[in-house]
Short mmCIF file of C-alpha atoms in Angstrom, two decimals:
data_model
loop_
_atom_site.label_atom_id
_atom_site.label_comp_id
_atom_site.label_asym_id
_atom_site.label_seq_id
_atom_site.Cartn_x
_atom_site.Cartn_y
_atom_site.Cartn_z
CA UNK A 1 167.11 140.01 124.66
CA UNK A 2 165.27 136.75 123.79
CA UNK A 3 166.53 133.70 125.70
CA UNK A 4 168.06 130.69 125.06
CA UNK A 5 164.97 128.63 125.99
CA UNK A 6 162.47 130.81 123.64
CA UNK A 7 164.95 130.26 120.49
CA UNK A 8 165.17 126.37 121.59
CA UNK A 9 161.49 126.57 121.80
CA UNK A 10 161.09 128.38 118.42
CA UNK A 11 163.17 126.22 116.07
CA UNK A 12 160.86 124.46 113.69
CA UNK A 13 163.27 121.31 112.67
CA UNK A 14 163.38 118.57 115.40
CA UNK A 15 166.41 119.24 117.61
CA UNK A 16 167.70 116.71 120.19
CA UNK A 17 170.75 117.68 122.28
CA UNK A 18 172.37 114.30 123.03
CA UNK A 19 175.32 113.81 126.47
CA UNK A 20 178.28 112.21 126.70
CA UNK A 21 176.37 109.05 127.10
CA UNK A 22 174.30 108.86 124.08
CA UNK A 23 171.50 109.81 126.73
CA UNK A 24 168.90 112.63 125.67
CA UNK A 25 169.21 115.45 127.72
CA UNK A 26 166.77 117.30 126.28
CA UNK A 27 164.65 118.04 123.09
CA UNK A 28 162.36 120.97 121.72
CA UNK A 29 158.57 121.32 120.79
CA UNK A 30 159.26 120.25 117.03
CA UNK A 31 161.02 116.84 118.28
CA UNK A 32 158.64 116.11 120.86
CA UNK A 33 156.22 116.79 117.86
CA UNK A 34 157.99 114.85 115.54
CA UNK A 35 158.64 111.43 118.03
CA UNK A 36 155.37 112.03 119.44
CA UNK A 37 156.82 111.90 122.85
CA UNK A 38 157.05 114.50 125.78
CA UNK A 39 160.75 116.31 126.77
CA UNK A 40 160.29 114.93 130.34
CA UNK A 41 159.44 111.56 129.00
CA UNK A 42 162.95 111.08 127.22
CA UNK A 43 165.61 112.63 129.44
CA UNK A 44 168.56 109.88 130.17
CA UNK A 45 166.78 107.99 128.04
CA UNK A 46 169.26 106.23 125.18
CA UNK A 47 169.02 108.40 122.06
CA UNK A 48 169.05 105.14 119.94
CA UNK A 49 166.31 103.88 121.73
CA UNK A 50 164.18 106.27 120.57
CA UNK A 51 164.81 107.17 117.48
CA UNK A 52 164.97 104.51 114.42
CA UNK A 53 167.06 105.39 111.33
CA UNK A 54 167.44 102.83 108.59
CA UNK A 55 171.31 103.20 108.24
CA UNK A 56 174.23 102.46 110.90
CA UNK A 57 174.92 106.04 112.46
CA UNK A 58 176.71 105.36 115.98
CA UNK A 59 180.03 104.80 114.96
CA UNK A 60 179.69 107.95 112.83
CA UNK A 61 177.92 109.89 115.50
CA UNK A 62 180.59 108.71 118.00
CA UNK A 63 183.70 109.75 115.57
CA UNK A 64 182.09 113.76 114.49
CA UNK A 65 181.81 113.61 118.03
CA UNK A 66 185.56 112.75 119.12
CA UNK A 67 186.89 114.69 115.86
CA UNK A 68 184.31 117.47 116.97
CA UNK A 69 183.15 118.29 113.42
CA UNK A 70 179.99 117.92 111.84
CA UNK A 71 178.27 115.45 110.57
CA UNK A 72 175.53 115.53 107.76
CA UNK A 73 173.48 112.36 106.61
CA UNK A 74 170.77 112.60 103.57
CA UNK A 75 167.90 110.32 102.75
CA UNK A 76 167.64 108.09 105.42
CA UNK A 77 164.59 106.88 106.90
CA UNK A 78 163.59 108.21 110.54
CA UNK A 79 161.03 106.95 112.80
CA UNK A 80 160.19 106.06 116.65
CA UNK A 81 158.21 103.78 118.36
CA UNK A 82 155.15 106.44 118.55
CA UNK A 83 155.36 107.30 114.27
CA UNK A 84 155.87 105.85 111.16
CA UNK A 85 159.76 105.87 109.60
CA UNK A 86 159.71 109.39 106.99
CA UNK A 87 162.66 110.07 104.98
CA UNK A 88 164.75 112.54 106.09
CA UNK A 89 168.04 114.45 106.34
CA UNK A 90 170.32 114.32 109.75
CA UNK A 91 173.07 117.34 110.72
CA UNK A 92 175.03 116.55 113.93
CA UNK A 93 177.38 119.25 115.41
CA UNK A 94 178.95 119.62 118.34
CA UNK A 95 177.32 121.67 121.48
CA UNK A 96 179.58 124.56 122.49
CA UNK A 97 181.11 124.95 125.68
CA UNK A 98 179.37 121.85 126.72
CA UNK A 99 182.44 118.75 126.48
CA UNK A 100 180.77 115.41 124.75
CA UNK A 101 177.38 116.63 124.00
CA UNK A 102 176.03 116.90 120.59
CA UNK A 103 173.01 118.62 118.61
CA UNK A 104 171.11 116.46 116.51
CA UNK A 105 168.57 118.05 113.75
CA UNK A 106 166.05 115.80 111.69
CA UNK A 107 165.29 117.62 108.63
CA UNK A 108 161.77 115.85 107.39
CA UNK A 109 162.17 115.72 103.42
CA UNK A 110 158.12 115.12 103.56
CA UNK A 111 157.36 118.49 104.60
CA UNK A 112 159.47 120.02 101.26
CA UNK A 113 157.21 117.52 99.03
CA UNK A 114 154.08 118.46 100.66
CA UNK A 115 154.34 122.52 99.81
CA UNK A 116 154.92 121.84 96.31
CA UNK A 117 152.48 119.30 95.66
CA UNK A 118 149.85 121.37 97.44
CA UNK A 119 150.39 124.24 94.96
CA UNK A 120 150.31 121.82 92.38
CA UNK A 121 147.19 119.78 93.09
CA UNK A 122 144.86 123.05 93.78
CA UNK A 123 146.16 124.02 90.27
CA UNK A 124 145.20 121.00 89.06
CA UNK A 125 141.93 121.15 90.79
CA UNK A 126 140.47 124.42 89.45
CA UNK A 127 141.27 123.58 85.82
CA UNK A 128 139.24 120.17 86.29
CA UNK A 129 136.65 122.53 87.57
CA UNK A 130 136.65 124.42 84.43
CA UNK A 131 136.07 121.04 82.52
CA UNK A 132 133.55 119.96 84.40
CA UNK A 133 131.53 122.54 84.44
CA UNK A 134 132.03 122.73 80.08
CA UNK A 135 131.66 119.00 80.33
CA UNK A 136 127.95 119.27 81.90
CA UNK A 137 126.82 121.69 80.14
CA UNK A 138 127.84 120.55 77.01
CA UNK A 139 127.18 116.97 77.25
CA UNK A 140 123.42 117.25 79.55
CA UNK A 141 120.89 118.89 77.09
CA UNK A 142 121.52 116.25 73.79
CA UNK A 143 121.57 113.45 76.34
CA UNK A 144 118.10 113.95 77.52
CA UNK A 145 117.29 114.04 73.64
CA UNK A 146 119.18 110.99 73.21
CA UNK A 147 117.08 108.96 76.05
CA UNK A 148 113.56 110.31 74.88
CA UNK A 149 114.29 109.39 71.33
CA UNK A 150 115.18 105.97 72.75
CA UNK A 151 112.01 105.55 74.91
CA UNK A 152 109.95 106.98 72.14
CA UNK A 153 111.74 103.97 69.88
CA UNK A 154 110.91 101.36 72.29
CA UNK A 155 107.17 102.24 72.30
CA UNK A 156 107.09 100.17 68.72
CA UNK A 157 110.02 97.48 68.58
CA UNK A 158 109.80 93.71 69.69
CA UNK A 159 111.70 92.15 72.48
CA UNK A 160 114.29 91.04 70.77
CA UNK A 161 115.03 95.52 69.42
CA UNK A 162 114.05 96.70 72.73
CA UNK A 163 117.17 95.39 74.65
CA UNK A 164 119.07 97.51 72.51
CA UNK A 165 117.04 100.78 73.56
CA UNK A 166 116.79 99.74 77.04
CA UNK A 167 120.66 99.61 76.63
CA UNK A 168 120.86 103.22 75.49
CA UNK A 169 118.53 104.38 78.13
CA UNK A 170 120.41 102.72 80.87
CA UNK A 171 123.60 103.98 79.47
CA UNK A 172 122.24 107.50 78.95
CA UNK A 173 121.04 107.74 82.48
CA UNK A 174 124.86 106.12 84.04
CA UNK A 175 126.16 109.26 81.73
CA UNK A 176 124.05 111.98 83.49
CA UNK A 177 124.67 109.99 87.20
CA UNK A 178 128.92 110.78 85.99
CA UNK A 179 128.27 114.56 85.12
CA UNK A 180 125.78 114.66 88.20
CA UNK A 181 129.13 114.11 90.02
CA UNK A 182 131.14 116.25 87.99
CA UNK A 183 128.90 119.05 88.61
CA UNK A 184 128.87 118.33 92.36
CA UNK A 185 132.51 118.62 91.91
CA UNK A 186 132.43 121.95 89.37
CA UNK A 187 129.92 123.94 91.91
CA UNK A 188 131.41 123.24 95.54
CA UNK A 189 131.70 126.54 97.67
CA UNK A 190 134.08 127.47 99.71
CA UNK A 191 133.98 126.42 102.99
CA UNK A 192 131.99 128.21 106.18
CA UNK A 193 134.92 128.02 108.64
CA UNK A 194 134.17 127.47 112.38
CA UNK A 195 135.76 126.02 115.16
CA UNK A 196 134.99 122.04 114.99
CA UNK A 197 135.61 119.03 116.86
CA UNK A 198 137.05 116.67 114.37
CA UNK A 199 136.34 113.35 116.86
CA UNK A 200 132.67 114.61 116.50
CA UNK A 201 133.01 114.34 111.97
CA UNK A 202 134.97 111.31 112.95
CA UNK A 203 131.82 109.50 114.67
CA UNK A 204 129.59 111.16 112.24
CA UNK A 205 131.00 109.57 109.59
CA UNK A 206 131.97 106.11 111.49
CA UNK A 207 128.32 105.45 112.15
CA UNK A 208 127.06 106.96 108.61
CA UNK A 209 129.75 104.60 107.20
CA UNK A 210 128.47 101.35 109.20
CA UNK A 211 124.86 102.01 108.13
CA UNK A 212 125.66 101.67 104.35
CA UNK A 213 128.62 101.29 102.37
CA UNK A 214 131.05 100.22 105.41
CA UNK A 215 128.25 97.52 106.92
CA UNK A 216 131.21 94.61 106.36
CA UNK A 217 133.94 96.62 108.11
CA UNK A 218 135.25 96.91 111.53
CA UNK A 219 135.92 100.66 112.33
CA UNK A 220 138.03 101.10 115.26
CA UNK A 221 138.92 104.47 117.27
CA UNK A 222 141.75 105.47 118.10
CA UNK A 223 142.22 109.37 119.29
CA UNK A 224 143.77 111.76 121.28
CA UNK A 225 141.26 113.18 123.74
CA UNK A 226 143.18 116.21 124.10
CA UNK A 227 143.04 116.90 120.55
CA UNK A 228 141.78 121.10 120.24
CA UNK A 229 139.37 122.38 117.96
CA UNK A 230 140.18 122.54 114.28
CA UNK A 231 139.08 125.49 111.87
CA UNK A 232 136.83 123.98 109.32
CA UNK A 233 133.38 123.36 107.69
CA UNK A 234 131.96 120.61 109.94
CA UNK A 235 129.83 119.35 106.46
CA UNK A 236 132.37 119.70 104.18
CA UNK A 237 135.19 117.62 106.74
CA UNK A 238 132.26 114.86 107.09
CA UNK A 239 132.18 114.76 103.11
CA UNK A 240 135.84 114.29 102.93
CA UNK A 241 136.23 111.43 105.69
CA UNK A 242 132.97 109.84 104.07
CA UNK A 243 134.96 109.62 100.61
CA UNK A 244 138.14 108.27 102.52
CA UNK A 245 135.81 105.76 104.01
CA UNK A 246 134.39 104.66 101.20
CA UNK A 247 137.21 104.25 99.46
CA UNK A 248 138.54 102.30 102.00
CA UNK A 249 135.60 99.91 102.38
CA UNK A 250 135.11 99.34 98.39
CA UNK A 251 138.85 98.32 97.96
CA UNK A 252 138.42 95.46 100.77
CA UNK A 253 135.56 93.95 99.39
CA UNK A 254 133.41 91.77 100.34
CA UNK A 255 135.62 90.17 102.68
CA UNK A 256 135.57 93.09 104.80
CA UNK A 257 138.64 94.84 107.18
CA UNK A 258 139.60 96.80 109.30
CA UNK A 259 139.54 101.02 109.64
CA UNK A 260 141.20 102.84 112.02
CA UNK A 261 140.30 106.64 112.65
CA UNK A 262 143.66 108.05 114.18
CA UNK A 263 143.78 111.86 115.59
CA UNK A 264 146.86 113.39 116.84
CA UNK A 265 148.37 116.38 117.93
CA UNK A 266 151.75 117.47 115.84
CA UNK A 267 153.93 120.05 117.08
CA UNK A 268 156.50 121.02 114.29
CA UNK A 269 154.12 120.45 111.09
CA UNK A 270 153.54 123.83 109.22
CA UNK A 271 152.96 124.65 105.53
CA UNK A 272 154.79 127.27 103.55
CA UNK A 273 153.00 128.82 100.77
CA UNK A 274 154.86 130.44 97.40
CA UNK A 275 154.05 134.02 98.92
CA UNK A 276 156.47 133.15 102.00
CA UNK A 277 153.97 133.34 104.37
CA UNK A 278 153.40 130.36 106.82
CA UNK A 279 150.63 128.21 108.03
CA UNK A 280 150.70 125.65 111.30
CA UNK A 281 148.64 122.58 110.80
CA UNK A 282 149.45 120.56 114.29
CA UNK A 283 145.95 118.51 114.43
CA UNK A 284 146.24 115.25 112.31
CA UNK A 285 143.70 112.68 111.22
CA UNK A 286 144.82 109.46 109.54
CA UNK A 287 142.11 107.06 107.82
CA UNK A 288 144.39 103.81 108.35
CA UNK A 289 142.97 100.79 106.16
CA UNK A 290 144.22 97.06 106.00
CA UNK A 291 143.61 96.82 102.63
CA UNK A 292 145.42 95.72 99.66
CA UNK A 293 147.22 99.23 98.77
CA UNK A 294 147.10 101.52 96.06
CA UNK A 295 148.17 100.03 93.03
CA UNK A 296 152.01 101.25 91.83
CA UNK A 297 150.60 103.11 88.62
CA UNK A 298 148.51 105.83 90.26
CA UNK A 299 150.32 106.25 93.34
CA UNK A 300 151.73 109.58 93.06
CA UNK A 301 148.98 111.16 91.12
CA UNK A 302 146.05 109.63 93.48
CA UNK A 303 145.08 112.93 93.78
CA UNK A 304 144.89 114.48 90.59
CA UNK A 305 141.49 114.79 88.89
CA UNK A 306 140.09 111.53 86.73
CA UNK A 307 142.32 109.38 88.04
CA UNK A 308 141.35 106.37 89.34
CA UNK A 309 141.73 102.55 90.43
CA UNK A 310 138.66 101.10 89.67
CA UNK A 311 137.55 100.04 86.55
CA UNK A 312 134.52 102.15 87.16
CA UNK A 313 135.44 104.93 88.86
CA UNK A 314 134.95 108.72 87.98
CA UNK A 315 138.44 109.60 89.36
CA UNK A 316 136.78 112.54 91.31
CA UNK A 317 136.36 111.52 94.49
CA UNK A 318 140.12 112.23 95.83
CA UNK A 319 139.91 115.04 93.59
CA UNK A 320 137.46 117.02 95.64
CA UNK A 321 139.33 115.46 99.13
CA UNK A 322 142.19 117.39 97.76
CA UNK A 323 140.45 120.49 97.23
CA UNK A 324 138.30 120.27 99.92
CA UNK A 325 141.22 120.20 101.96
CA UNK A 326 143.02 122.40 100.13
CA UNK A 327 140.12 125.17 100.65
CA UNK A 328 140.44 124.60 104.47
CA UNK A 329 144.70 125.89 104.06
CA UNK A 330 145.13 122.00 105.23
CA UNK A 331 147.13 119.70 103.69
CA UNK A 332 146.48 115.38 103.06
CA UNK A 333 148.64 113.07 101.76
CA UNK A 334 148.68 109.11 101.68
CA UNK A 335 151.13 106.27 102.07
CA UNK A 336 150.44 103.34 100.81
CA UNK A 337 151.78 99.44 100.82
CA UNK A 338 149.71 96.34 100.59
CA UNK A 339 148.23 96.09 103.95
CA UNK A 340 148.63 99.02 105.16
CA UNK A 341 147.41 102.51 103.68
CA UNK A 342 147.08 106.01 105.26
CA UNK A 343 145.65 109.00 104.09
CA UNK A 344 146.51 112.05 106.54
CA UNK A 345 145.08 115.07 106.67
CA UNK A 346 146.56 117.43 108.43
CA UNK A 347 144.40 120.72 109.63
CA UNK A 348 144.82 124.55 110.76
CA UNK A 349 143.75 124.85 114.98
CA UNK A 350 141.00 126.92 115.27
CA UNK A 351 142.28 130.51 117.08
CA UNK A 352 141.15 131.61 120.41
CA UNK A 353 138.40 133.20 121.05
CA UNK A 354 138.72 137.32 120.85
CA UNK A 355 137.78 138.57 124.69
CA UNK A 356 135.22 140.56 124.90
CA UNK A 357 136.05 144.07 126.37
#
């Protein structure tokens, strides 16, 4: 029969049994996960200590546990000194046969919103795909003729005529750099998956970044070196941390900021797909900018294809970080405020190595 300690190990919601004292006694893989803590690390240490919830709960806690009943609180913000607050749900119950003690299970709402938006973006992604790829062809052939007849025109007109076909050359030629894009977006394969080191795409794309675009930023490090090999395309990770980057860099301006690259190792984070089958993604990358934030308007659909908060942008870049990651059974999502924003992306371990026989 399985034991006690391999179901405590298994449960996938973050589980903290809590003593008499409000002390932990102990936790499981998906809270050490979750707090980014270790079991050992916590013991006797004061539950409210550790754990940060944006609503009074010990007088609650204290009666469900002198009534011994339940107690269930929704949609409250949850965080610990090692992790960002996330909305979440709480159920406390009393441990049985064990006087005082109490179970306490943080249900991440986050986790819910990620599966469907997944399914939802990738949809979203291949019927952009579709567009673009009518778009280019469509649009490409009569826009050459367009800039020769324009050239051609500006072989007999006087100064003052020729800015106007020097405008529809230069406008011609911006057209075909957009559908150059869209195409690059349209024709992307799937990718070559491999066991990578994501610190090593990380400094690929730091230095890349410094070199060009990011020249006026400060790019920090900040990983975990025990961090285990994700299962990717090393190219097609560097492509998506590159866009992140620049996206990053262009909304500080010229004044410049700061980047952090943050890698860390999550326990309890695993997506569920329609077909009921599951997928673990512990390794997690964050692309942490000081910037001024996404604005409120395109917030929630930063993601989808041609949108955008630029006044020039394609709306494609995010686009194809979405289904970039999306191709690698990953997952990214982004929280934003002024001054602070974070896009996560959140990546499959690579499996161990067959042995040979």
């Amino acid at each position: 029969m399985t034991s006690d300690r391999a179901i405590w190990a298994s449960l996938p919601v973050p589980t903290l049994v809590i003593g008499p004292d409000d002390g932990i006694v102990d936790i499981n893989s998906a809270a050490e996960g979750f707090l980014n803590v270790s079991s050992k690390s916590v013991r006797g240490m004061p539950v409210w200590d550790q754990i940060a919830v944006n609503d009074p709960l010990e007088t609650a806690f204290e009666r469900a546990r002198d009534s011994g009943t339940p107690l269930f609180v929704n949609d409250v913000d949850v965080g610990s000194g090692a992790r960002a607050p996330m909305q979440s749900d709480l159920q406390v119950a009393p441990l049985i046969g064990e006087p005082g003690h109490m179970i306490l299970m943080i249900s991440p709402r986050e986790l819910a919103g990620r599966m469907t938006q997944n399914h939802t973006v990738k949809s979203a992604a291949k019927s952009a795909i579709g567009m673009a790829e009518m778009l280019a062809h469509e649009i490409k052939n009569p826009l050459a003729g367009i800039t020769g007849a324009a050239q051609l025109l500006s072989m007999n007109l006087g100064a003052e005529d020729l800015e106007l076909t020097d405008l529809i050359v230069e406008e011609s030629r911006r057209i075909v750099k957009l559908l150059g894009q869209v195409e690059q977006f349209g024709n992307l394969s799937m990718p070559d998956l491999q066991p990578v080191n994501v610190h090593d795409v990380l400094d690929r794309a730091r230095r890349s970044a410094l070199l060009g675009f990011g020249a006026h930023m400060r790019i920090v490090e900040d990983y975990d070196p025990s961090l285990p090999l994700a299962f990717g395309d090393p190219d097609q990770l560097l492509q998506v941390v590159l866009n992140l980057l620049k996206n990053a860099a262009e909304a500080a301006g010229k004044a410049g900021g700061t980047i952090r690259l943050h890698s860390y190792y999550e326990h309890s984070f695993r997506l569920r797909r329609a077909d009921g089958s599951g997928q673990s993604l512990p390794l997690q990358v964050e692309i942490i900018d000081d910037g001024p934030g996404l604005p409120d308007a395109i917030k929630d659909d930063v993601f989808d294809p041609f949108v955008s908060g630029r006044d020039n942008g394609t709306g494609l870049g995010l686009a194809l970080v979405s289904k970039i990651v999306s191709d690698h059974n990953g997952w990214i999502s982004v929280t934003s405020v002024p001054g602070k924003t974070v896009f996560r992306i959140s990546l499959p371990r690579a499996p161990k190595p067959t042995p040979q026989v």
